[in-house]
mmCIF file of C-alpha atoms in Angstrom:
data_model
loop_
_atom_site.group_PDB
_atom_site.id
_atom_site.type_symbol
_atom_site.label_atom_id
_atom_site.label_comp_id
_atom_site.label_asym_id
_atom_site.label_seq_id
_atom_site.Cartn_x
_atom_site.Cartn_y
_atom_site.Cartn_z
ATOM 1 C CA GLY A 59 0.000 0.000 0.000
ATOM 2 C CA THR A 60 0.970 3.639 0.587
ATOM 3 C CA ALA A 61 2.743 5.202 3.570
ATOM 4 C CA TRP A 62 3.564 8.839 4.336
ATOM 5 C CA TYR A 63 6.581 10.092 6.283
ATOM 6 C CA GLU A 64 7.153 13.642 7.502
ATOM 7 C CA ARG A 65 9.608 15.388 9.788
ATOM 8 C CA ARG A 66 10.930 18.858 10.483
ATOM 9 C CA PHE A 67 14.612 19.699 10.599
ATOM 10 C CA ASP A 68 16.863 22.731 11.008
ATOM 11 C CA LEU A 69 19.775 23.610 8.735
ATOM 12 C CA PRO A 70 22.750 25.687 9.937
ATOM 13 C CA THR A 71 23.268 29.103 8.413
ATOM 14 C CA ASP A 72 26.674 28.106 7.002
ATOM 15 C CA TYR A 73 24.840 25.816 4.540
ATOM 16 C CA ARG A 74 23.843 28.926 2.562
ATOM 17 C CA GLY A 75 25.413 29.028 -0.875
ATOM 18 C CA LYS A 76 26.181 25.296 -0.834
ATOM 19 C CA ARG A 77 24.706 22.435 -2.824
ATOM 20 C CA LEU A 78 22.233 20.550 -0.607
ATOM 21 C CA VAL A 79 21.469 16.915 -1.355
ATOM 22 C CA LEU A 80 19.171 14.357 0.258
ATOM 23 C CA VAL A 81 20.640 10.848 0.150
ATOM 24 C CA PHE A 82 18.434 7.761 0.469
ATOM 25 C CA GLU A 83 20.164 4.393 0.819
ATOM 26 C CA ALA A 84 16.966 2.491 -0.080
ATOM 27 C CA VAL A 85 13.195 3.051 -0.124
ATOM 28 C CA LYS A 86 10.798 0.311 -1.167
ATOM 29 C CA HIS A 87 9.375 0.689 -3.701
ATOM 30 C CA ALA A 88 8.352 4.007 -5.307
ATOM 31 C CA ALA A 89 9.134 7.284 -3.508
ATOM 32 C CA LYS A 90 8.019 10.872 -4.085
ATOM 33 C CA VAL A 91 9.745 13.635 -2.095
ATOM 34 C CA TRP A 92 8.746 17.195 -1.112
ATOM 35 C CA VAL A 93 10.774 19.805 0.805
ATOM 36 C CA ASN A 94 8.788 22.683 2.287
ATOM 37 C CA GLY A 95 5.861 21.719 0.071
ATOM 38 C CA THR A 96 7.917 21.796 -3.147
ATOM 39 C CA ALA A 97 8.195 18.560 -5.144
ATOM 40 C CA VAL A 98 11.921 17.833 -5.524
ATOM 41 C CA GLY A 99 11.945 14.386 -7.157
ATOM 42 C CA GLY A 100 11.350 10.697 -6.752
ATOM 43 C CA HIS A 101 12.695 7.214 -7.398
ATOM 44 C CA GLU A 102 11.561 3.674 -8.186
ATOM 45 C CA GLY A 103 13.438 0.583 -6.998
ATOM 46 C CA GLY A 104 13.527 -0.839 -3.501
ATOM 47 C CA GLN A 105 17.183 -1.899 -3.344
ATOM 48 C CA THR A 106 19.084 0.989 -4.936
ATOM 49 C CA ALA A 107 20.344 4.227 -3.391
ATOM 50 C CA PHE A 108 19.460 7.605 -4.885
ATOM 51 C CA GLN A 109 20.148 11.307 -4.372
ATOM 52 C CA ILE A 110 17.913 14.362 -4.803
ATOM 53 C CA ASP A 111 19.223 17.922 -5.090
ATOM 54 C CA VAL A 112 17.148 20.132 -2.756
ATOM 55 C CA THR A 113 19.236 23.316 -2.948
ATOM 56 C CA ASN A 114 16.405 25.458 -4.293
ATOM 57 C CA ALA A 115 13.770 24.091 -1.900
ATOM 58 C CA ALA A 116 15.605 23.978 1.456
ATOM 59 C CA ASN A 117 16.108 27.049 3.640
ATOM 60 C CA PRO A 118 19.351 27.160 5.659
ATOM 61 C CA GLY A 119 19.027 28.973 8.961
ATOM 62 C CA THR A 120 15.333 28.153 9.396
ATOM 63 C CA ASN A 121 13.031 25.224 10.021
ATOM 64 C CA ASN A 122 12.312 22.889 7.084
ATOM 65 C CA THR A 123 9.785 20.133 6.428
ATOM 66 C CA LEU A 124 10.571 16.909 4.574
ATOM 67 C CA THR A 125 7.621 14.853 3.268
ATOM 68 C CA ILE A 126 7.922 11.446 1.578
ATOM 69 C CA LYS A 127 5.213 9.320 -0.024
ATOM 70 C CA VAL A 128 6.115 5.650 -0.494
ATOM 71 C CA THR A 129 4.053 3.150 -2.479
ATOM 72 C CA ASP A 130 4.740 -0.592 -2.452
ATOM 73 C CA PRO A 131 2.925 -2.919 -4.884
ATOM 74 C CA ALA A 132 0.429 -5.425 -3.580
ATOM 75 C CA GLU A 133 1.585 -9.005 -3.090
ATOM 76 C CA GLY A 134 2.239 -10.658 -6.436
ATOM 77 C CA LEU A 135 2.831 -7.333 -8.215
ATOM 78 C CA SER A 136 6.376 -6.669 -7.029
ATOM 79 C CA PHE A 137 8.739 -5.498 -9.762
ATOM 80 C CA PHE A 138 11.538 -7.682 -8.401
ATOM 81 C CA MET A 139 11.218 -10.919 -6.442
ATOM 82 C CA ASP A 140 13.655 -10.295 -3.621
ATOM 83 C CA THR A 141 13.985 -11.141 0.072
ATOM 84 C CA HIS A 142 12.272 -7.907 1.090
ATOM 85 C CA SER A 143 9.229 -8.756 -1.028
ATOM 86 C CA LEU A 144 9.039 -12.224 0.520
ATOM 87 C CA ILE A 145 9.086 -10.932 4.094
ATOM 88 C CA ASN A 146 6.874 -7.905 3.367
ATOM 89 C CA VAL A 147 9.332 -5.126 4.128
ATOM 90 C CA SER A 148 8.115 -1.790 2.767
ATOM 91 C CA GLY A 149 8.918 1.901 3.058
ATOM 92 C CA ILE A 150 12.160 3.547 4.150
ATOM 93 C CA TRP A 151 14.313 0.630 5.239
ATOM 94 C CA ARG A 152 17.820 2.098 5.054
ATOM 95 C CA HIS A 153 19.493 5.328 6.149
ATOM 96 C CA VAL A 154 18.541 8.847 5.009
ATOM 97 C CA TRP A 155 20.675 11.973 5.429
ATOM 98 C CA LEU A 156 21.227 15.467 4.043
ATOM 99 C CA GLU A 157 24.697 16.646 3.049
ATOM 100 C CA ALA A 158 26.096 19.991 1.967
ATOM 101 C CA THR A 159 28.811 20.268 -0.691
ATOM 102 C CA GLY A 160 30.404 22.990 -2.751
ATOM 103 C CA LYS A 161 28.950 23.889 -6.144
ATOM 104 C CA THR A 162 31.962 22.041 -7.475
ATOM 105 C CA HIS A 163 32.137 18.799 -5.524
ATOM 106 C CA VAL A 164 33.612 15.312 -5.347
ATOM 107 C CA THR A 165 31.024 12.882 -6.745
ATOM 108 C CA TYR A 166 32.862 9.630 -6.017
ATOM 109 C CA ILE A 167 36.106 8.068 -4.805
ATOM 110 C CA PHE A 168 36.874 4.429 -5.607
ATOM 111 C CA ALA A 169 39.999 2.669 -4.331
ATOM 112 C CA ILE A 170 41.646 -0.204 -6.245
ATOM 113 C CA PRO A 171 44.317 -1.908 -4.091
ATOM 114 C CA ASN A 172 47.202 -3.879 -5.575
ATOM 115 C CA ILE A 173 49.147 -5.657 -2.837
ATOM 116 C CA ASP A 174 51.638 -7.219 -5.280
ATOM 117 C CA ASN A 175 52.776 -3.795 -6.490
ATOM 118 C CA ARG A 176 52.219 -2.182 -3.064
ATOM 119 C CA THR A 177 49.989 0.466 -4.635
ATOM 120 C CA VAL A 178 46.434 1.747 -4.401
ATOM 121 C CA THR A 179 44.827 3.599 -7.315
ATOM 122 C CA LEU A 180 42.221 6.212 -6.419
ATOM 123 C CA GLN A 181 39.584 6.856 -9.052
ATOM 124 C CA VAL A 182 38.109 10.313 -8.433
ATOM 125 C CA GLY A 183 35.131 12.051 -10.041
ATOM 126 C CA VAL A 184 34.288 15.758 -9.713
ATOM 127 C CA SER A 185 31.159 17.610 -10.869
ATOM 128 C CA ARG A 186 30.367 21.316 -11.067
ATOM 129 C CA ALA A 187 27.188 23.324 -11.362
ATOM 130 C CA VAL A 188 28.519 25.779 -13.967
ATOM 131 C CA ALA A 189 30.585 24.399 -16.848
ATOM 132 C CA THR A 190 31.590 27.585 -18.616
ATOM 133 C CA GLU A 191 35.371 27.392 -18.837
ATOM 134 C CA ALA A 192 38.238 24.984 -18.373
ATOM 135 C CA ALA A 193 39.713 24.572 -14.915
ATOM 136 C CA ASN A 194 42.555 22.698 -13.266
ATOM 137 C CA LEU A 195 41.642 21.615 -9.756
ATOM 138 C CA LYS A 196 44.469 21.129 -7.279
ATOM 139 C CA LEU A 197 43.469 18.040 -5.334
ATOM 140 C CA GLN A 198 44.834 17.404 -1.866
ATOM 141 C CA ILE A 199 45.037 13.670 -1.164
ATOM 142 C CA ARG A 200 45.395 12.476 2.423
ATOM 143 C CA LEU A 201 45.837 8.778 3.061
ATOM 144 C CA LYS A 202 45.579 7.533 6.647
ATOM 145 C CA ALA A 203 46.902 4.036 7.401
ATOM 146 C CA PRO A 204 45.338 1.732 10.025
ATOM 147 C CA ASP A 205 48.272 2.481 12.350
ATOM 148 C CA GLY A 206 47.673 6.235 12.096
ATOM 149 C CA GLN A 207 50.506 7.037 9.657
ATOM 150 C CA MET A 208 49.633 9.837 7.199
ATOM 151 C CA LEU A 209 50.610 10.256 3.548
ATOM 152 C CA GLU A 210 49.832 13.521 1.748
ATOM 153 C CA ARG A 211 50.268 14.564 -1.876
ATOM 154 C CA GLN A 212 48.845 16.944 -4.457
ATOM 155 C CA GLU A 213 47.444 16.080 -7.869
ATOM 156 C CA THR A 214 45.789 18.027 -10.686
ATOM 157 C CA LEU A 215 42.413 17.128 -12.193
ATOM 158 C CA ALA A 216 41.491 18.855 -15.453
ATOM 159 C CA LEU A 217 37.918 20.021 -16.137
ATOM 160 C CA ASN A 218 37.361 20.824 -19.799
ATOM 161 C CA ALA A 219 35.400 23.872 -20.958
ATOM 162 C CA GLY A 220 31.688 23.162 -21.343
ATOM 163 C CA THR A 221 31.785 19.917 -19.352
ATOM 164 C CA ALA A 222 30.019 19.458 -16.037
ATOM 165 C CA SER A 223 32.250 16.667 -14.745
ATOM 166 C CA GLY A 224 35.730 15.243 -14.869
ATOM 167 C CA SER A 225 37.583 12.208 -13.571
ATOM 168 C CA GLY A 226 41.098 10.982 -12.966
ATOM 169 C CA GLU A 227 43.147 8.082 -11.628
ATOM 170 C CA PHE A 228 45.921 8.602 -9.105
ATOM 171 C CA PRO A 229 48.222 5.696 -8.149
ATOM 172 C CA ILE A 230 49.850 5.875 -4.712
ATOM 173 C CA THR A 231 52.766 3.703 -3.607
ATOM 174 C CA LEU A 232 52.756 2.326 -0.057
ATOM 175 C CA ASN A 233 56.159 1.416 1.376
ATOM 176 C CA ARG A 234 54.870 -1.112 3.918
ATOM 177 C CA PRO A 235 51.179 -1.766 3.235
ATOM 178 C CA ILE A 236 49.103 -3.080 6.145
ATOM 179 C CA LEU A 237 46.998 -5.875 4.681
ATOM 180 C CA TRP A 238 43.336 -6.543 5.366
ATOM 181 C CA GLU A 239 43.085 -10.024 6.933
ATOM 182 C CA LEU A 240 40.127 -12.056 8.178
ATOM 183 C CA ASP A 241 41.340 -11.826 11.783
ATOM 184 C CA ALA A 242 42.442 -8.189 11.406
ATOM 185 C CA PRO A 243 40.214 -6.371 8.862
ATOM 186 C CA GLN A 244 42.204 -3.146 9.015
ATOM 187 C CA LEU A 245 41.123 -0.240 6.828
ATOM 188 C CA TYR A 246 42.816 2.729 5.215
ATOM 189 C CA GLN A 247 41.029 6.060 4.780
ATOM 190 C CA ALA A 248 41.498 8.255 1.714
ATOM 191 C CA GLN A 249 40.321 11.876 1.732
ATOM 192 C CA ILE A 250 40.124 14.093 -1.362
ATOM 193 C CA SER A 251 39.724 17.849 -0.922
ATOM 194 C CA PHE A 252 40.134 20.956 -3.076
ATOM 195 C CA GLU A 253 39.443 24.670 -3.162
ATOM 196 C CA GLU A 254 38.254 26.516 -6.263
ATOM 197 C CA SER A 255 38.464 30.285 -6.649
ATOM 198 C CA GLY A 256 35.214 31.920 -5.600
ATOM 199 C CA GLN A 257 33.691 28.607 -4.485
ATOM 200 C CA GLU A 258 33.239 26.794 -1.195
ATOM 201 C CA PRO A 259 35.918 24.118 -0.553
ATOM 202 C CA ASP A 260 34.774 20.526 -0.828
ATOM 203 C CA SER A 261 36.022 17.160 0.446
ATOM 204 C CA ALA A 262 34.989 13.504 0.542
ATOM 205 C CA SER A 263 36.496 10.331 1.937
ATOM 206 C CA VAL A 264 36.347 6.558 1.513
ATOM 207 C CA GLU A 265 37.599 3.555 3.479
ATOM 208 C CA PHE A 266 39.237 0.536 1.847
ATOM 209 C CA GLY A 267 41.272 -2.539 2.677
ATOM 210 C CA MET A 268 44.601 -3.465 1.101
ATOM 211 C CA ARG A 269 43.657 -6.978 0.049
ATOM 212 C CA LYS A 270 43.610 -9.362 -2.886
ATOM 213 C CA ILE A 271 40.916 -11.998 -3.369
ATOM 214 C CA GLU A 272 41.051 -14.518 -6.202
ATOM 215 C CA GLY A 273 40.047 -18.043 -7.139
ATOM 216 C CA ARG A 274 42.419 -20.503 -8.804
ATOM 217 C CA GLY A 275 42.908 -24.247 -8.812
ATOM 218 C CA GLY A 276 39.535 -24.794 -7.147
ATOM 219 C CA ARG A 277 40.485 -22.739 -4.098
ATOM 220 C CA VAL A 278 39.972 -19.217 -2.796
ATOM 221 C CA TYR A 279 43.053 -17.128 -1.994
ATOM 222 C CA LEU A 280 43.258 -14.058 0.232
ATOM 223 C CA ASN A 281 46.482 -12.057 -0.078
ATOM 224 C CA ASN A 282 48.077 -14.956 -2.012
ATOM 225 C CA ALA A 283 47.352 -17.494 0.768
ATOM 226 C CA PRO A 284 44.567 -20.129 0.609
ATOM 227 C CA ILE A 285 41.557 -19.631 2.877
ATOM 228 C CA TYR A 286 38.867 -22.173 3.663
ATOM 229 C CA ILE A 287 35.247 -21.179 3.341
ATOM 230 C CA VAL A 288 32.087 -23.139 4.176
ATOM 231 C CA GLY A 289 29.129 -21.775 2.220
ATOM 232 C CA GLY A 290 25.408 -22.169 2.733
ATOM 233 C CA GLY A 291 22.086 -20.997 1.462
ATOM 234 C CA LEU A 292 18.334 -21.145 1.802
ATOM 235 C CA ASP A 293 16.238 -24.155 0.833
ATOM 236 C CA PRO A 294 16.362 -24.119 -3.005
ATOM 237 C CA GLY A 295 12.671 -25.069 -3.271
ATOM 238 C CA PRO A 296 10.364 -23.006 -5.493
ATOM 239 C CA TYR A 297 9.290 -20.737 -2.603
ATOM 240 C CA GLY A 298 12.394 -20.875 -0.449
ATOM 241 C CA GLY A 299 12.264 -22.025 3.130
ATOM 242 C CA ALA A 300 13.738 -21.813 6.589
ATOM 243 C CA VAL A 301 16.039 -24.836 6.215
ATOM 244 C CA ASP A 302 19.698 -23.965 5.749
ATOM 245 C CA ILE A 303 21.700 -26.263 3.501
ATOM 246 C CA ASN A 304 25.481 -26.532 3.918
ATOM 247 C CA TRP A 305 27.554 -26.967 0.772
ATOM 248 C CA HIS A 306 31.006 -28.337 1.499
ATOM 249 C CA LEU A 307 32.264 -29.228 -1.962
ATOM 250 C CA PRO A 308 34.734 -29.173 -3.623
ATOM 251 C CA PRO A 309 37.548 -30.554 -1.434
ATOM 252 C CA PRO A 310 39.241 -29.637 0.861
ATOM 253 C CA TYR A 311 36.028 -28.064 2.180
ATOM 254 C CA ALA A 312 34.086 -31.360 2.580
ATOM 255 C CA LEU A 313 33.497 -32.771 6.057
ATOM 256 C CA PRO A 314 35.878 -35.742 6.405
ATOM 257 C CA THR A 315 33.559 -38.262 8.101
ATOM 258 C CA ASP A 316 29.931 -39.370 8.180
ATOM 259 C CA GLU A 317 29.900 -38.778 11.930
ATOM 260 C CA GLN A 318 30.708 -35.094 11.459
ATOM 261 C CA ILE A 319 27.961 -34.744 8.857
ATOM 262 C CA GLN A 320 25.465 -36.397 11.225
ATOM 263 C CA HIS A 321 26.604 -34.155 14.064
ATOM 264 C CA ASP A 322 26.031 -31.093 11.898
ATOM 265 C CA ILE A 323 22.499 -32.242 11.030
ATOM 266 C CA ARG A 324 21.655 -33.023 14.694
#
């Protein structure tokens, strides 16, 4: 059916002149959004995140009202047969927040680790509201290791005239990388920031693990060493079920004796 959500919120005065965006991690299934009575957008799809620019509708320094209408199809009419449809989860089921960025802002950071070369490559995207002339952004990259060590460097990202976005790849060498392991899932943090003349500064960050996962020879390897995984899943019947099934093949993952299999079942 249909559900309505509404709440009031205050925005600080220093949000004036910035780009204001509502971020929804997931709303099932179809959402329509209003800010202060102004329709600002919507989205269909219960599992995917989406963003809505509310710069022109929100009022920094005063009270604001956010209203959301969510419609979920009746049983049997779902657009995608997923776990949430089966257990009747509807509405806002993941996080929602509002963020303020500069008119020119970091749209994404993606880290690609390479433990064999002791490098991480940062893929960075930047967007801008006005694409009138070419610009060279001086990016400040700060990389914080799990042990607190800091690495800083500057890079240049070119924005061509007439384009609203640009992207670049920046490889960084790590002298002694701290690897992500199952018993010690340690994470690095990469922060990208820049300042553009006449614009508010902007920054964004991402966490990542220095790790390598691959399959070869019928085994799974983490950081070039074999790891042993026991998988499982729901009852593979036509409607699913509550019975978990353990899959132990191929070797060496199989239980070695009938007694151990019987013990697992009991």
